[in-house]
Amino acid sequence: MLCVCSTQCAGVHRGLGVQVSQVMSCKLDHWSEEQIQMMQQKGNDVVNEMFAWHVPTGVLKPAPDAERPERESFINAKYVDKAFYKEESRPRQPPAWTAPASTVDRLSYRNSSSAGMVEFVGMLEVHLIEGINLVAGDLNGLSDPYCVVQLGRQQMKTRKKKNTLNPRWEEKLLLCWDGKDALNITVYDWDRFTKDDFIGSARVALDQLQPNKPVEFIINLEEVSHGQVRLSATFIPISH
């Protein structure tokens, strides 16, 4: 299948490898007659109908000015994991657009419709709010902390915050959830020239979540002397 995408999205597609996407320039590459005819007959409408057949409410298509992590996450979900792929058992629900990135917090998407034989029941929106009294990882008595969030085989991370023990991340991460897996949080201190320092981890049980109702957690970090992370989690069920 062929479709037209922006130069920003083309950069993400190149990173997926030719087994998933083969990127061609409209001006610099030679297009065969067969490719031109296929584009005329099918193109973006057919591709989007197939790969974005049912996008759950709350999963928003990145805006034109979105940052690369948003594009990577959504494109991976759409084309690699096929999280929104056409299934007649699911009603047609095209994606809604985000507002321009300048007016909303960054919302990352790294989803999977299936991982092996895992069946997902919906999305989990994790709002990483802040770290509290974290362990110092640098000689100046501060840290450059960031969080790694893992849910099943999916993993995402926040941006780092420089020179603080009380970072305000205020980042929302969206992952697929099987209704069983716990959420694993690991905090690191970023270092430019050496391996990032581990400054705590925690496991968050999600069995108390109810559909579309955010629950806030303040979790104590383990394997370190002190430190907490404040977050909220919202379960967004997939409509069938």
PDB file of C-alpha atoms in Angstrom:
ATOM      1  CA  MET A   1       0.000   0.000   0.000  1.00  0.00           C
ATOM      2  CA  LEU A   2       1.074   3.567  -0.659  1.00  0.00           C
ATOM      3  CA  CYS A   3       0.257   6.809   1.105  1.00  0.00           C
ATOM      4  CA  VAL A   4       1.599  10.350   1.340  1.00  0.00           C
ATOM      5  CA  CYS A   5       3.069  11.585   4.634  1.00  0.00           C
ATOM      6  CA  SER A   6       4.905  14.652   5.896  1.00  0.00           C
ATOM      7  CA  THR A   7       8.689  14.869   6.046  1.00  0.00           C
ATOM      8  CA  GLN A   8       8.490  14.657   9.864  1.00  0.00           C
ATOM      9  CA  CYS A   9       6.503  11.422   9.731  1.00  0.00           C
ATOM     10  CA  ALA A  10       8.719  10.096   6.943  1.00  0.00           C
ATOM     11  CA  GLY A  11      11.674  10.305   9.314  1.00  0.00           C
ATOM     12  CA  VAL A  12       9.830   8.094  11.800  1.00  0.00           C
ATOM     13  CA  HIS A  13       8.843   5.608   9.086  1.00  0.00           C
ATOM     14  CA  ARG A  14      12.462   5.275   7.983  1.00  0.00           C
ATOM     15  CA  GLY A  15      13.343   4.217  11.490  1.00  0.00           C
ATOM     16  CA  LEU A  16      10.831   1.350  11.363  1.00  0.00           C
ATOM     17  CA  GLY A  17      12.855  -0.518   8.750  1.00  0.00           C
ATOM     18  CA  VAL A  18      11.973  -1.551   5.207  1.00  0.00           C
ATOM     19  CA  GLN A  19      10.074  -4.600   6.497  1.00  0.00           C
ATOM     20  CA  VAL A  20       7.421  -2.147   7.743  1.00  0.00           C
ATOM     21  CA  SER A  21       7.788   1.034   5.666  1.00  0.00           C
ATOM     22  CA  GLN A  22       9.688   1.983   2.534  1.00  0.00           C
ATOM     23  CA  VAL A  23       9.946   5.756   2.214  1.00  0.00           C
ATOM     24  CA  MET A  24      10.201   7.459  -1.187  1.00  0.00           C
ATOM     25  CA  SER A  25      10.499  11.117  -2.098  1.00  0.00           C
ATOM     26  CA  CYS A  26       7.827  12.566  -4.370  1.00  0.00           C
ATOM     27  CA  LYS A  27      10.475  14.609  -6.197  1.00  0.00           C
ATOM     28  CA  LEU A  28      13.818  12.855  -5.793  1.00  0.00           C
ATOM     29  CA  ASP A  29      12.845   9.205  -6.344  1.00  0.00           C
ATOM     30  CA  HIS A  30      11.595   7.514  -9.511  1.00  0.00           C
ATOM     31  CA  TRP A  31       8.025   6.217  -9.293  1.00  0.00           C
ATOM     32  CA  SER A  32       6.912   3.338 -11.506  1.00  0.00           C
ATOM     33  CA  GLU A  33       3.631   3.492 -13.382  1.00  0.00           C
ATOM     34  CA  GLU A  34       2.300   0.743 -11.114  1.00  0.00           C
ATOM     35  CA  GLN A  35       3.114   2.774  -8.000  1.00  0.00           C
ATOM     36  CA  ILE A  36       1.475   5.884  -9.434  1.00  0.00           C
ATOM     37  CA  GLN A  37      -1.668   3.954 -10.345  1.00  0.00           C
ATOM     38  CA  MET A  38      -1.826   2.374  -6.903  1.00  0.00           C
ATOM     39  CA  MET A  39      -1.565   5.778  -5.274  1.00  0.00           C
ATOM     40  CA  GLN A  40      -4.328   7.136  -7.491  1.00  0.00           C
ATOM     41  CA  GLN A  41      -6.614   4.182  -6.796  1.00  0.00           C
ATOM     42  CA  LYS A  42      -5.968   3.751  -3.081  1.00  0.00           C
ATOM     43  CA  GLY A  43      -3.708   6.236  -1.321  1.00  0.00           C
ATOM     44  CA  ASN A  44      -4.255   7.683   2.136  1.00  0.00           C
ATOM     45  CA  ASP A  45      -7.998   7.071   2.412  1.00  0.00           C
ATOM     46  CA  VAL A  46      -7.684   3.317   1.983  1.00  0.00           C
ATOM     47  CA  VAL A  47      -4.578   3.054   4.177  1.00  0.00           C
ATOM     48  CA  ASN A  48      -6.180   5.044   6.993  1.00  0.00           C
ATOM     49  CA  GLU A  49      -9.410   3.078   6.789  1.00  0.00           C
ATOM     50  CA  MET A  50      -7.461  -0.133   7.278  1.00  0.00           C
ATOM     51  CA  PHE A  51      -4.834   0.932   9.836  1.00  0.00           C
ATOM     52  CA  ALA A  52      -6.909   3.493  11.759  1.00  0.00           C
ATOM     53  CA  TRP A  53     -10.266   1.737  11.651  1.00  0.00           C
ATOM     54  CA  HIS A  54     -11.029   1.989  15.363  1.00  0.00           C
ATOM     55  CA  VAL A  55      -9.010   4.426  17.461  1.00  0.00           C
ATOM     56  CA  PRO A  56     -10.276   4.396  21.064  1.00  0.00           C
ATOM     57  CA  THR A  57     -11.654   7.564  22.576  1.00  0.00           C
ATOM     58  CA  GLY A  58      -8.829   9.337  24.370  1.00  0.00           C
ATOM     59  CA  VAL A  59      -6.176   8.303  21.833  1.00  0.00           C
ATOM     60  CA  LEU A  60      -5.567  11.445  19.801  1.00  0.00           C
ATOM     61  CA  LYS A  61      -3.769  11.804  16.499  1.00  0.00           C
ATOM     62  CA  PRO A  62      -0.695  14.040  16.885  1.00  0.00           C
ATOM     63  CA  ALA A  63      -1.112  17.614  15.666  1.00  0.00           C
ATOM     64  CA  PRO A  64       0.963  18.925  12.723  1.00  0.00           C
ATOM     65  CA  ASP A  65       3.357  20.649  15.133  1.00  0.00           C
ATOM     66  CA  ALA A  66       3.687  17.654  17.459  1.00  0.00           C
ATOM     67  CA  GLU A  67       7.084  16.631  18.735  1.00  0.00           C
ATOM     68  CA  ARG A  68       8.827  13.538  17.383  1.00  0.00           C
ATOM     69  CA  PRO A  69       8.098  11.262  20.415  1.00  0.00           C
ATOM     70  CA  GLU A  70       4.355  11.729  19.848  1.00  0.00           C
ATOM     71  CA  ARG A  71       4.696  10.865  16.164  1.00  0.00           C
ATOM     72  CA  GLU A  72       6.860   7.828  16.908  1.00  0.00           C
ATOM     73  CA  SER A  73       4.431   6.437  19.450  1.00  0.00           C
ATOM     74  CA  PHE A  74       1.320   6.897  17.305  1.00  0.00           C
ATOM     75  CA  ILE A  75       2.985   5.573  14.127  1.00  0.00           C
ATOM     76  CA  ASN A  76       4.318   2.529  15.988  1.00  0.00           C
ATOM     77  CA  ALA A  77       0.863   1.811  17.364  1.00  0.00           C
ATOM     78  CA  LYS A  78      -0.758   2.247  13.961  1.00  0.00           C
ATOM     79  CA  TYR A  79       1.627   0.411  11.646  1.00  0.00           C
ATOM     80  CA  VAL A  80       3.826  -1.874  13.762  1.00  0.00           C
ATOM     81  CA  ASP A  81       1.484  -3.010  16.537  1.00  0.00           C
ATOM     82  CA  LYS A  82      -1.665  -2.541  14.417  1.00  0.00           C
ATOM     83  CA  ALA A  83      -3.540  -1.408  17.513  1.00  0.00           C
ATOM     84  CA  PHE A  84      -6.280   0.258  15.459  1.00  0.00           C
ATOM     85  CA  TYR A  85      -6.414  -2.241  12.559  1.00  0.00           C
ATOM     86  CA  LYS A  86      -9.681  -2.915  10.788  1.00  0.00           C
ATOM     87  CA  GLU A  87     -11.836  -5.586  12.385  1.00  0.00           C
ATOM     88  CA  GLU A  88     -15.482  -5.949  11.450  1.00  0.00           C
ATOM     89  CA  SER A  89     -16.315  -6.720  15.082  1.00  0.00           C
ATOM     90  CA  ARG A  90     -15.339  -3.163  16.029  1.00  0.00           C
ATOM     91  CA  PRO A  91     -17.273  -0.083  14.879  1.00  0.00           C
ATOM     92  CA  ARG A  92     -15.575   2.488  12.660  1.00  0.00           C
ATOM     93  CA  GLN A  93     -14.056   5.218  14.835  1.00  0.00           C
ATOM     94  CA  PRO A  94     -11.475   7.453  13.131  1.00  0.00           C
ATOM     95  CA  PRO A  95      -8.939   9.266  15.309  1.00  0.00           C
ATOM     96  CA  ALA A  96      -9.561  12.718  16.715  1.00  0.00           C
ATOM     97  CA  TRP A  97      -6.798  15.315  16.416  1.00  0.00           C
ATOM     98  CA  THR A  98      -4.939  16.822  19.320  1.00  0.00           C
ATOM     99  CA  ALA A  99      -4.873  20.552  19.721  1.00  0.00           C
ATOM    100  CA  PRO A 100      -1.590  22.144  18.600  1.00  0.00           C
ATOM    101  CA  ALA A 101       1.254  21.013  20.828  1.00  0.00           C
ATOM    102  CA  SER A 102       1.828  24.578  21.991  1.00  0.00           C
ATOM    103  CA  THR A 103      -1.493  24.535  23.866  1.00  0.00           C
ATOM    104  CA  VAL A 104      -1.530  21.100  25.490  1.00  0.00           C
ATOM    105  CA  ASP A 105       0.756  18.911  27.512  1.00  0.00           C
ATOM    106  CA  ARG A 106       2.688  16.337  25.530  1.00  0.00           C
ATOM    107  CA  LEU A 107       0.738  13.106  25.251  1.00  0.00           C
ATOM    108  CA  SER A 108       2.753  10.070  24.184  1.00  0.00           C
ATOM    109  CA  TYR A 109       1.364   6.985  22.547  1.00  0.00           C
ATOM    110  CA  ARG A 110       3.071   3.626  22.561  1.00  0.00           C
ATOM    111  CA  ASN A 111       0.424   0.986  22.134  1.00  0.00           C
ATOM    112  CA  SER A 112       0.000  -2.573  21.016  1.00  0.00           C
ATOM    113  CA  SER A 113      -3.203  -4.291  19.956  1.00  0.00           C
ATOM    114  CA  SER A 114      -1.595  -7.619  20.776  1.00  0.00           C
ATOM    115  CA  ALA A 115       1.685  -8.926  22.082  1.00  0.00           C
ATOM    116  CA  GLY A 116       1.955 -12.645  21.461  1.00  0.00           C
ATOM    117  CA  MET A 117      -1.364 -14.050  22.698  1.00  0.00           C
ATOM    118  CA  VAL A 118      -2.127 -11.104  24.999  1.00  0.00           C
ATOM    119  CA  GLU A 119      -5.601  -9.601  24.586  1.00  0.00           C
ATOM    120  CA  PHE A 120      -5.883  -5.960  25.602  1.00  0.00           C
ATOM    121  CA  VAL A 121      -9.039  -4.621  27.197  1.00  0.00           C
ATOM    122  CA  GLY A 122      -8.226  -0.959  26.708  1.00  0.00           C
ATOM    123  CA  MET A 123      -5.734   1.838  27.166  1.00  0.00           C
ATOM    124  CA  LEU A 124      -4.068   3.030  30.342  1.00  0.00           C
ATOM    125  CA  GLU A 125      -3.352   6.734  30.588  1.00  0.00           C
ATOM    126  CA  VAL A 126      -0.571   7.321  33.094  1.00  0.00           C
ATOM    127  CA  HIS A 127      -0.110  10.908  34.237  1.00  0.00           C
ATOM    128  CA  LEU A 128       3.367  11.250  35.758  1.00  0.00           C
ATOM    129  CA  ILE A 129       2.939  14.315  37.946  1.00  0.00           C
ATOM    130  CA  GLU A 130       6.034  14.739  40.107  1.00  0.00           C
ATOM    131  CA  GLY A 131       8.847  13.231  42.089  1.00  0.00           C
ATOM    132  CA  ILE A 132       9.142  14.055  45.780  1.00  0.00           C
ATOM    133  CA  ASN A 133      12.372  14.214  47.799  1.00  0.00           C
ATOM    134  CA  LEU A 134      14.309  11.980  45.429  1.00  0.00           C
ATOM    135  CA  VAL A 135      17.796  10.647  46.109  1.00  0.00           C
ATOM    136  CA  ALA A 136      20.670  12.834  44.892  1.00  0.00           C
ATOM    137  CA  GLY A 137      22.637  11.221  42.104  1.00  0.00           C
ATOM    138  CA  ASP A 138      25.120  14.001  41.323  1.00  0.00           C
ATOM    139  CA  LEU A 139      28.008  15.524  43.244  1.00  0.00           C
ATOM    140  CA  ASN A 140      26.152  18.830  43.542  1.00  0.00           C
ATOM    141  CA  GLY A 141      23.542  17.144  45.753  1.00  0.00           C
ATOM    142  CA  LEU A 142      20.888  17.166  43.023  1.00  0.00           C
ATOM    143  CA  SER A 143      19.699  14.884  40.222  1.00  0.00           C
ATOM    144  CA  ASP A 144      18.489  15.121  36.621  1.00  0.00           C
ATOM    145  CA  PRO A 145      15.610  12.693  37.117  1.00  0.00           C
ATOM    146  CA  TYR A 146      13.397  10.962  34.604  1.00  0.00           C
ATOM    147  CA  CYS A 147      10.923   8.076  34.895  1.00  0.00           C
ATOM    148  CA  VAL A 148      10.755   4.852  32.921  1.00  0.00           C
ATOM    149  CA  VAL A 149       7.256   3.361  32.856  1.00  0.00           C
ATOM    150  CA  GLN A 150       6.746  -0.285  31.958  1.00  0.00           C
ATOM    151  CA  LEU A 151       3.454  -2.087  31.437  1.00  0.00           C
ATOM    152  CA  GLY A 152       3.804  -5.632  30.205  1.00  0.00           C
ATOM    153  CA  ARG A 153       6.197  -5.477  27.246  1.00  0.00           C
ATOM    154  CA  GLN A 154       5.587  -1.778  26.629  1.00  0.00           C
ATOM    155  CA  GLN A 155       8.018   0.818  27.920  1.00  0.00           C
ATOM    156  CA  MET A 156       8.077   4.603  27.818  1.00  0.00           C
ATOM    157  CA  LYS A 157       9.974   7.346  29.582  1.00  0.00           C
ATOM    158  CA  THR A 158       9.480  10.966  30.535  1.00  0.00           C
ATOM    159  CA  ARG A 159      11.769  13.864  29.786  1.00  0.00           C
ATOM    160  CA  LYS A 160      14.530  14.536  32.297  1.00  0.00           C
ATOM    161  CA  LYS A 161      14.339  17.509  34.642  1.00  0.00           C
ATOM    162  CA  LYS A 162      17.643  19.223  35.374  1.00  0.00           C
ATOM    163  CA  ASN A 163      19.096  19.852  38.833  1.00  0.00           C
ATOM    164  CA  THR A 164      16.202  18.983  41.110  1.00  0.00           C
ATOM    165  CA  LEU A 165      15.111  16.467  43.719  1.00  0.00           C
ATOM    166  CA  ASN A 166      11.458  17.429  43.273  1.00  0.00           C
ATOM    167  CA  PRO A 167      10.842  17.277  39.513  1.00  0.00           C
ATOM    168  CA  ARG A 168       7.520  18.284  37.972  1.00  0.00           C
ATOM    169  CA  TRP A 169       7.181  16.032  34.933  1.00  0.00           C
ATOM    170  CA  GLU A 170       3.485  16.605  34.179  1.00  0.00           C
ATOM    171  CA  GLU A 171       3.584  14.098  31.318  1.00  0.00           C
ATOM    172  CA  LYS A 172       0.854  11.782  30.094  1.00  0.00           C
ATOM    173  CA  LEU A 173       1.756   8.392  28.678  1.00  0.00           C
ATOM    174  CA  LEU A 174      -0.733   6.119  26.950  1.00  0.00           C
ATOM    175  CA  LEU A 175      -0.247   2.353  26.865  1.00  0.00           C
ATOM    176  CA  CYS A 176      -2.347  -0.707  26.122  1.00  0.00           C
ATOM    177  CA  TRP A 177      -3.503  -2.722  29.120  1.00  0.00           C
ATOM    178  CA  ASP A 178      -4.623  -6.321  29.478  1.00  0.00           C
ATOM    179  CA  GLY A 179      -6.502  -5.590  32.700  1.00  0.00           C
ATOM    180  CA  LYS A 180      -3.995  -7.618  34.746  1.00  0.00           C
ATOM    181  CA  ASP A 181      -0.450  -6.260  34.503  1.00  0.00           C
ATOM    182  CA  ALA A 182       0.855  -3.995  37.237  1.00  0.00           C
ATOM    183  CA  LEU A 183       2.613  -0.740  36.377  1.00  0.00           C
ATOM    184  CA  ASN A 184       6.356  -0.617  37.025  1.00  0.00           C
ATOM    185  CA  ILE A 185       8.026   2.740  37.650  1.00  0.00           C
ATOM    186  CA  THR A 186      11.803   3.214  37.689  1.00  0.00           C
ATOM    187  CA  VAL A 187      13.497   6.558  38.299  1.00  0.00           C
ATOM    188  CA  TYR A 188      16.957   7.385  36.979  1.00  0.00           C
ATOM    189  CA  ASP A 189      19.365  10.282  37.275  1.00  0.00           C
ATOM    190  CA  TRP A 190      20.527  11.238  33.792  1.00  0.00           C
ATOM    191  CA  ASP A 191      24.283  11.548  33.254  1.00  0.00           C
ATOM    192  CA  ARG A 192      25.943  12.868  30.119  1.00  0.00           C
ATOM    193  CA  PHE A 193      29.113  10.770  30.084  1.00  0.00           C
ATOM    194  CA  THR A 194      28.388   7.800  32.346  1.00  0.00           C
ATOM    195  CA  LYS A 195      25.605   5.300  32.842  1.00  0.00           C
ATOM    196  CA  ASP A 196      22.446   6.830  34.300  1.00  0.00           C
ATOM    197  CA  ASP A 197      22.108   6.249  38.036  1.00  0.00           C
ATOM    198  CA  PHE A 198      19.243   4.209  39.477  1.00  0.00           C
ATOM    199  CA  ILE A 199      17.409   6.269  42.115  1.00  0.00           C
ATOM    200  CA  GLY A 200      14.405   4.092  42.933  1.00  0.00           C
ATOM    201  CA  SER A 201      11.626   1.900  41.616  1.00  0.00           C
ATOM    202  CA  ALA A 202       8.108   0.857  42.519  1.00  0.00           C
ATOM    203  CA  ARG A 203       5.301  -1.437  41.407  1.00  0.00           C
ATOM    204  CA  VAL A 204       1.764  -0.077  41.194  1.00  0.00           C
ATOM    205  CA  ALA A 205      -1.165  -2.496  41.366  1.00  0.00           C
ATOM    206  CA  LEU A 206      -4.015  -1.382  39.110  1.00  0.00           C
ATOM    207  CA  ASP A 207      -6.808  -3.672  40.273  1.00  0.00           C
ATOM    208  CA  GLN A 208      -8.756  -0.793  41.813  1.00  0.00           C
ATOM    209  CA  LEU A 209      -9.184   1.069  38.524  1.00  0.00           C
ATOM    210  CA  GLN A 210     -12.668   1.660  37.153  1.00  0.00           C
ATOM    211  CA  PRO A 211     -13.402   2.691  33.549  1.00  0.00           C
ATOM    212  CA  ASN A 212     -12.697   6.360  32.817  1.00  0.00           C
ATOM    213  CA  LYS A 213     -12.147   7.269  36.470  1.00  0.00           C
ATOM    214  CA  PRO A 214      -8.644   8.556  37.288  1.00  0.00           C
ATOM    215  CA  VAL A 215      -7.036   7.260  40.480  1.00  0.00           C
ATOM    216  CA  GLU A 216      -4.124   9.097  42.074  1.00  0.00           C
ATOM    217  CA  PHE A 217      -1.184   7.297  43.670  1.00  0.00           C
ATOM    218  CA  ILE A 218       1.706   8.509  45.812  1.00  0.00           C
ATOM    219  CA  ILE A 219       4.184   5.650  45.783  1.00  0.00           C
ATOM    220  CA  ASN A 220       7.273   5.140  47.907  1.00  0.00           C
ATOM    221  CA  LEU A 221      10.346   4.247  45.881  1.00  0.00           C
ATOM    222  CA  GLU A 222      12.079   1.013  46.838  1.00  0.00           C
ATOM    223  CA  GLU A 223      15.779   0.051  46.984  1.00  0.00           C
ATOM    224  CA  VAL A 224      16.691   3.611  48.023  1.00  0.00           C
ATOM    225  CA  SER A 225      16.570   5.456  51.340  1.00  0.00           C
ATOM    226  CA  HIS A 226      13.814   7.865  50.374  1.00  0.00           C
ATOM    227  CA  GLY A 227      11.794   9.317  47.521  1.00  0.00           C
ATOM    228  CA  GLN A 228       8.244   9.208  46.173  1.00  0.00           C
ATOM    229  CA  VAL A 229       6.468   9.557  42.835  1.00  0.00           C
ATOM    230  CA  ARG A 230       2.998  11.036  42.427  1.00  0.00           C
ATOM    231  CA  LEU A 231       0.945   9.887  39.455  1.00  0.00           C
ATOM    232  CA  SER A 232      -2.588   9.178  38.349  1.00  0.00           C
ATOM    233  CA  ALA A 233      -3.859   6.329  36.177  1.00  0.00           C
ATOM    234  CA  THR A 234      -7.017   6.131  34.079  1.00  0.00           C
ATOM    235  CA  PHE A 235      -8.358   3.007  32.394  1.00  0.00           C
ATOM    236  CA  ILE A 236      -9.932   3.759  28.981  1.00  0.00           C
ATOM    237  CA  PRO A 237     -11.808   0.652  27.764  1.00  0.00           C
ATOM    238  CA  ILE A 238     -11.891  -0.304  24.107  1.00  0.00           C
ATOM    239  CA  SER A 239     -15.398  -0.278  22.638  1.00  0.00           C
ATOM    240  CA  HIS A 240     -16.427  -3.443  20.790  1.00  0.00           C
TER     241      HIS A 240
END
